[in-house]
């Protein structure tokens, strides 16, 4: 038999990346969840502990993102054994940094190491989507895909995710204000229909963004890294959003928008040194709105989930 216990880490991520609602995501460095999984003769999944969260998260496997992802793995692979799971949260609840997805991805990467025939990272994606759906109500891969593969990833529904090239040297900044915005609430703000012209405009941003990344065209990136579709409806849910975005752009960021469902805000910058300046300006703007915050600066090719031991 293969090993009996494994522990894995999955990084936080920036969902949507302004131009790709539900289909584009970017892994970041400096924050993530760790999950220990033990192979058990007893079928099913048991969540034995969740540490590091000040929000009560479900311990029953069906309603827990890590538990649901592992149940999907057991079901599809026809495993005749089960898993015991311990989760160490490093990503705050309702932060817009993909916390629910990270637990699912870390659990899958750990459990994968316990399989008799481990899968490639892409093979875990359908199970991760099942876990994500428990938390947000939708099977969108914009968090789980970059967490699995690292870097910037296009993830359209259940199709295999595609890692994208990014211009060398660019960095992301993610600023997490200390407040909670539940994904379900942020999604409810999008319930009313969009016009065809709004859809066309945002399609143009996404198309140019993909070309800009492929060509390494910074000027084009500066013109198209924007969200005219979802951000206007969610901005009011993020305290100080307009000031924080303005601070990023005034400091020379290529673009800035809400990270995932919020309330975190991200920006893309020209270098690590530039990103540090932008992060400081964004944090100062949150502070003026009465919010403490943390910031994370990463290269655009941050690594994905990995085994810890
Ligand atoms: N893409 C989803 C949203 C989840 O914006 O609602 C983000 O993590």
PDB file of C-alpha atoms in Angstrom, residues 68-226:
ATOM      1  CA  UNK A  68     -17.121  17.410  -0.514  1.00  0.00           C
ATOM      2  CA  UNK A  69     -14.097  17.420  -2.829  1.00  0.00           C
ATOM      3  CA  UNK A  70     -12.785  14.216  -1.246  1.00  0.00           C
ATOM      4  CA  UNK A  71     -16.217  12.569  -1.406  1.00  0.00           C
ATOM      5  CA  UNK A  72     -16.270  13.346  -5.148  1.00  0.00           C
ATOM      6  CA  UNK A  73     -12.804  11.788  -5.516  1.00  0.00           C
ATOM      7  CA  UNK A  74     -13.890   8.644  -3.639  1.00  0.00           C
ATOM      8  CA  UNK A  75     -17.052   8.368  -5.711  1.00  0.00           C
ATOM      9  CA  UNK A  76     -15.510   8.879  -9.157  1.00  0.00           C
ATOM     10  CA  UNK A  77     -12.421   6.721  -8.510  1.00  0.00           C
ATOM     11  CA  UNK A  78     -14.479   4.043  -6.737  1.00  0.00           C
ATOM     12  CA  UNK A  79     -12.181   3.989  -3.691  1.00  0.00           C
ATOM     13  CA  UNK A  80     -13.024   1.357  -1.076  1.00  0.00           C
ATOM     14  CA  UNK A  81     -11.336   3.311   1.725  1.00  0.00           C
ATOM     15  CA  UNK A  82     -11.917   6.711   3.305  1.00  0.00           C
ATOM     16  CA  UNK A  83     -10.075   9.788   4.578  1.00  0.00           C
ATOM     17  CA  UNK A  84      -9.681  11.554   7.933  1.00  0.00           C
ATOM     18  CA  UNK A  85      -9.012  15.265   7.495  1.00  0.00           C
ATOM     19  CA  UNK A  86      -7.522  18.087   9.575  1.00  0.00           C
ATOM     20  CA  UNK A  87      -7.663  21.626   8.167  1.00  0.00           C
ATOM     21  CA  UNK A  88      -5.417  24.557   9.113  1.00  0.00           C
ATOM     22  CA  UNK A  89      -6.918  27.749   7.720  1.00  0.00           C
ATOM     23  CA  UNK A  90      -4.474  30.415   6.639  1.00  0.00           C
ATOM     24  CA  UNK A  91      -7.000  32.351   4.548  1.00  0.00           C
ATOM     25  CA  UNK A  92      -9.644  34.421   6.305  1.00  0.00           C
ATOM     26  CA  UNK A  93     -13.317  33.588   5.762  1.00  0.00           C
ATOM     27  CA  UNK A  94     -15.156  35.868   3.318  1.00  0.00           C
ATOM     28  CA  UNK A  95     -11.937  37.619   2.235  1.00  0.00           C
ATOM     29  CA  UNK A  96     -12.118  37.181  -1.550  1.00  0.00           C
ATOM     30  CA  UNK A  97      -8.863  35.219  -1.481  1.00  0.00           C
ATOM     31  CA  UNK A  98     -10.362  31.804  -2.256  1.00  0.00           C
ATOM     32  CA  UNK A  99     -10.349  30.391   1.263  1.00  0.00           C
ATOM     33  CA  UNK A 100     -13.009  27.750   0.662  1.00  0.00           C
ATOM     34  CA  UNK A 101     -11.323  26.636  -2.554  1.00  0.00           C
ATOM     35  CA  UNK A 102      -7.901  26.380  -0.898  1.00  0.00           C
ATOM     36  CA  UNK A 103      -9.116  23.874   1.683  1.00  0.00           C
ATOM     37  CA  UNK A 104     -10.594  21.714  -1.083  1.00  0.00           C
ATOM     38  CA  UNK A 105      -7.450  21.871  -3.214  1.00  0.00           C
ATOM     39  CA  UNK A 106      -5.044  21.189  -0.333  1.00  0.00           C
ATOM     40  CA  UNK A 107      -7.172  18.224   0.773  1.00  0.00           C
ATOM     41  CA  UNK A 108      -7.171  16.790  -2.743  1.00  0.00           C
ATOM     42  CA  UNK A 109      -3.417  17.202  -3.216  1.00  0.00           C
ATOM     43  CA  UNK A 110      -2.789  15.468   0.126  1.00  0.00           C
ATOM     44  CA  UNK A 111      -5.275  12.653  -0.593  1.00  0.00           C
ATOM     45  CA  UNK A 112      -3.830  12.234  -4.097  1.00  0.00           C
ATOM     46  CA  UNK A 113      -0.496  11.293  -2.520  1.00  0.00           C
ATOM     47  CA  UNK A 114      -2.298   8.471  -0.691  1.00  0.00           C
ATOM     48  CA  UNK A 115      -3.837   6.933  -3.818  1.00  0.00           C
ATOM     49  CA  UNK A 116      -2.370   3.728  -5.221  1.00  0.00           C
ATOM     50  CA  UNK A 117      -2.162   5.552  -8.575  1.00  0.00           C
ATOM     51  CA  UNK A 118      -1.940   9.339  -7.994  1.00  0.00           C
ATOM     52  CA  UNK A 119      -3.450  11.645 -10.633  1.00  0.00           C
ATOM     53  CA  UNK A 120      -1.872  14.654 -12.337  1.00  0.00           C
ATOM     54  CA  UNK A 121      -2.913  18.020 -10.873  1.00  0.00           C
ATOM     55  CA  UNK A 122      -5.373  18.578 -13.769  1.00  0.00           C
ATOM     56  CA  UNK A 123      -7.092  15.308 -12.828  1.00  0.00           C
ATOM     57  CA  UNK A 124      -8.049  16.754  -9.437  1.00  0.00           C
ATOM     58  CA  UNK A 125      -9.824  19.749 -11.002  1.00  0.00           C
ATOM     59  CA  UNK A 126     -13.321  18.189 -11.355  1.00  0.00           C
ATOM     60  CA  UNK A 127     -13.263  17.157  -7.675  1.00  0.00           C
ATOM     61  CA  UNK A 128     -12.109  20.622  -6.616  1.00  0.00           C
ATOM     62  CA  UNK A 129     -15.038  22.159  -8.518  1.00  0.00           C
ATOM     63  CA  UNK A 130     -17.441  20.015  -6.471  1.00  0.00           C
ATOM     64  CA  UNK A 131     -15.859  21.366  -3.295  1.00  0.00           C
ATOM     65  CA  UNK A 132     -16.036  24.992  -4.492  1.00  0.00           C
ATOM     66  CA  UNK A 133     -19.739  24.596  -5.295  1.00  0.00           C
ATOM     67  CA  UNK A 134     -20.506  23.816  -1.643  1.00  0.00           C
ATOM     68  CA  UNK A 135     -19.299  27.252  -0.567  1.00  0.00           C
ATOM     69  CA  UNK A 136     -20.399  29.538  -3.362  1.00  0.00           C
ATOM     70  CA  UNK A 137     -23.311  27.705  -4.959  1.00  0.00           C
ATOM     71  CA  UNK A 138     -21.579  27.565  -8.364  1.00  0.00           C
ATOM     72  CA  UNK A 139     -18.996  25.321 -10.062  1.00  0.00           C
ATOM     73  CA  UNK A 140     -16.584  28.081 -11.077  1.00  0.00           C
ATOM     74  CA  UNK A 141     -12.904  27.247 -11.368  1.00  0.00           C
ATOM     75  CA  UNK A 142     -11.371  30.702 -11.062  1.00  0.00           C
ATOM     76  CA  UNK A 143      -9.932  29.879  -7.636  1.00  0.00           C
ATOM     77  CA  UNK A 144      -9.361  26.125  -7.638  1.00  0.00           C
ATOM     78  CA  UNK A 145      -7.638  26.062 -11.057  1.00  0.00           C
ATOM     79  CA  UNK A 146      -4.808  28.535 -10.285  1.00  0.00           C
ATOM     80  CA  UNK A 147      -4.416  26.919  -6.877  1.00  0.00           C
ATOM     81  CA  UNK A 148      -3.850  23.553  -8.569  1.00  0.00           C
ATOM     82  CA  UNK A 149      -1.658  24.724 -11.469  1.00  0.00           C
ATOM     83  CA  UNK A 150      -0.047  27.950 -10.176  1.00  0.00           C
ATOM     84  CA  UNK A 151       0.180  31.240 -12.087  1.00  0.00           C
ATOM     85  CA  UNK A 152      -2.602  32.692 -14.233  1.00  0.00           C
ATOM     86  CA  UNK A 153      -5.178  30.119 -15.333  1.00  0.00           C
ATOM     87  CA  UNK A 154      -8.199  30.149 -17.621  1.00  0.00           C
ATOM     88  CA  UNK A 155     -10.835  27.778 -16.237  1.00  0.00           C
ATOM     89  CA  UNK A 156     -14.037  27.508 -18.225  1.00  0.00           C
ATOM     90  CA  UNK A 157     -16.589  25.293 -16.520  1.00  0.00           C
ATOM     91  CA  UNK A 158     -15.586  21.642 -16.366  1.00  0.00           C
ATOM     92  CA  UNK A 159     -13.223  21.903 -19.365  1.00  0.00           C
ATOM     93  CA  UNK A 160      -9.570  21.219 -18.457  1.00  0.00           C
ATOM     94  CA  UNK A 161      -8.015  24.464 -17.123  1.00  0.00           C
ATOM     95  CA  UNK A 162      -5.354  26.228 -19.220  1.00  0.00           C
ATOM     96  CA  UNK A 163      -2.321  27.951 -17.698  1.00  0.00           C
ATOM     97  CA  UNK A 164      -1.553  31.229 -19.478  1.00  0.00           C
ATOM     98  CA  UNK A 165       1.714  33.012 -20.183  1.00  0.00           C
ATOM     99  CA  UNK A 166       2.232  36.349 -18.451  1.00  0.00           C
ATOM    100  CA  UNK A 167       4.696  39.150 -19.220  1.00  0.00           C
ATOM    101  CA  UNK A 168       7.946  38.555 -17.300  1.00  0.00           C
ATOM    102  CA  UNK A 169       8.654  40.697 -14.250  1.00  0.00           C
ATOM    103  CA  UNK A 170       5.087  41.831 -13.517  1.00  0.00           C
ATOM    104  CA  UNK A 171       3.727  41.434  -9.987  1.00  0.00           C
ATOM    105  CA  UNK A 172       0.341  41.304  -8.314  1.00  0.00           C
ATOM    106  CA  UNK A 173      -0.646  43.092  -5.136  1.00  0.00           C
ATOM    107  CA  UNK A 174      -3.524  41.807  -3.066  1.00  0.00           C
ATOM    108  CA  UNK A 175      -4.784  43.897  -0.144  1.00  0.00           C
ATOM    109  CA  UNK A 176      -7.112  42.216   2.327  1.00  0.00           C
ATOM    110  CA  UNK A 177      -9.117  44.626   4.490  1.00  0.00           C
ATOM    111  CA  UNK A 178     -10.190  43.204   7.826  1.00  0.00           C
ATOM    112  CA  UNK A 179     -13.876  42.798   7.088  1.00  0.00           C
ATOM    113  CA  UNK A 180     -16.027  39.953   5.752  1.00  0.00           C
ATOM    114  CA  UNK A 181     -18.029  39.781   2.527  1.00  0.00           C
ATOM    115  CA  UNK A 182     -19.737  36.444   1.943  1.00  0.00           C
ATOM    116  CA  UNK A 183     -19.475  35.167  -1.644  1.00  0.00           C
ATOM    117  CA  UNK A 184     -23.188  34.324  -1.769  1.00  0.00           C
ATOM    118  CA  UNK A 185     -24.056  37.939  -0.893  1.00  0.00           C
ATOM    119  CA  UNK A 186     -21.640  39.312  -3.483  1.00  0.00           C
ATOM    120  CA  UNK A 187     -23.130  36.991  -6.117  1.00  0.00           C
ATOM    121  CA  UNK A 188     -26.655  38.070  -5.206  1.00  0.00           C
ATOM    122  CA  UNK A 189     -25.675  41.617  -6.252  1.00  0.00           C
ATOM    123  CA  UNK A 190     -25.378  40.313  -9.835  1.00  0.00           C
ATOM    124  CA  UNK A 191     -28.881  38.855 -10.082  1.00  0.00           C
ATOM    125  CA  UNK A 192     -30.436  41.354 -12.490  1.00  0.00           C
ATOM    126  CA  UNK A 193     -29.741  40.879 -16.237  1.00  0.00           C
ATOM    127  CA  UNK A 194     -26.989  42.608 -18.219  1.00  0.00           C
ATOM    128  CA  UNK A 195     -27.407  44.414 -21.526  1.00  0.00           C
ATOM    129  CA  UNK A 196     -25.817  43.144 -24.725  1.00  0.00           C
ATOM    130  CA  UNK A 197     -23.625  46.261 -24.952  1.00  0.00           C
ATOM    131  CA  UNK A 198     -22.215  45.633 -21.441  1.00  0.00           C
ATOM    132  CA  UNK A 199     -21.426  42.050 -22.436  1.00  0.00           C
ATOM    133  CA  UNK A 200     -19.720  43.164 -25.659  1.00  0.00           C
ATOM    134  CA  UNK A 201     -17.594  45.770 -23.865  1.00  0.00           C
ATOM    135  CA  UNK A 202     -16.380  43.268 -21.266  1.00  0.00           C
ATOM    136  CA  UNK A 203     -15.735  40.610 -23.944  1.00  0.00           C
ATOM    137  CA  UNK A 204     -13.444  43.171 -25.571  1.00  0.00           C
ATOM    138  CA  UNK A 205     -11.520  43.629 -22.328  1.00  0.00           C
ATOM    139  CA  UNK A 206     -11.045  39.858 -21.925  1.00  0.00           C
ATOM    140  CA  UNK A 207     -10.018  39.297 -25.532  1.00  0.00           C
ATOM    141  CA  UNK A 208      -7.437  42.102 -25.453  1.00  0.00           C
ATOM    142  CA  UNK A 209      -6.179  40.918 -22.049  1.00  0.00           C
ATOM    143  CA  UNK A 210      -5.461  37.435 -23.414  1.00  0.00           C
ATOM    144  CA  UNK A 211      -3.604  38.917 -26.398  1.00  0.00           C
ATOM    145  CA  UNK A 212      -1.690  41.324 -24.132  1.00  0.00           C
ATOM    146  CA  UNK A 213      -0.546  38.462 -21.887  1.00  0.00           C
ATOM    147  CA  UNK A 214       0.486  36.367 -24.869  1.00  0.00           C
ATOM    148  CA  UNK A 215       2.441  39.220 -26.481  1.00  0.00           C
ATOM    149  CA  UNK A 216       3.752  40.758 -23.263  1.00  0.00           C
ATOM    150  CA  UNK A 217       2.152  44.042 -24.331  1.00  0.00           C
ATOM    151  CA  UNK A 218       2.130  46.237 -21.213  1.00  0.00           C
ATOM    152  CA  UNK A 219       0.398  49.213 -22.880  1.00  0.00           C
ATOM    153  CA  UNK A 220      -2.447  46.995 -24.038  1.00  0.00           C
ATOM    154  CA  UNK A 221      -2.700  45.446 -20.552  1.00  0.00           C
ATOM    155  CA  UNK A 222      -3.032  48.913 -19.054  1.00  0.00           C
ATOM    156  CA  UNK A 223      -6.024  49.609 -21.334  1.00  0.00           C
ATOM    157  CA  UNK A 224      -7.909  46.368 -20.806  1.00  0.00           C
ATOM    158  CA  UNK A 225      -7.268  45.130 -17.232  1.00  0.00           C
ATOM    159  CA  UNK A 226     -10.653  46.374 -16.043  1.00  0.00           C
TER     160      UNK A 226
END
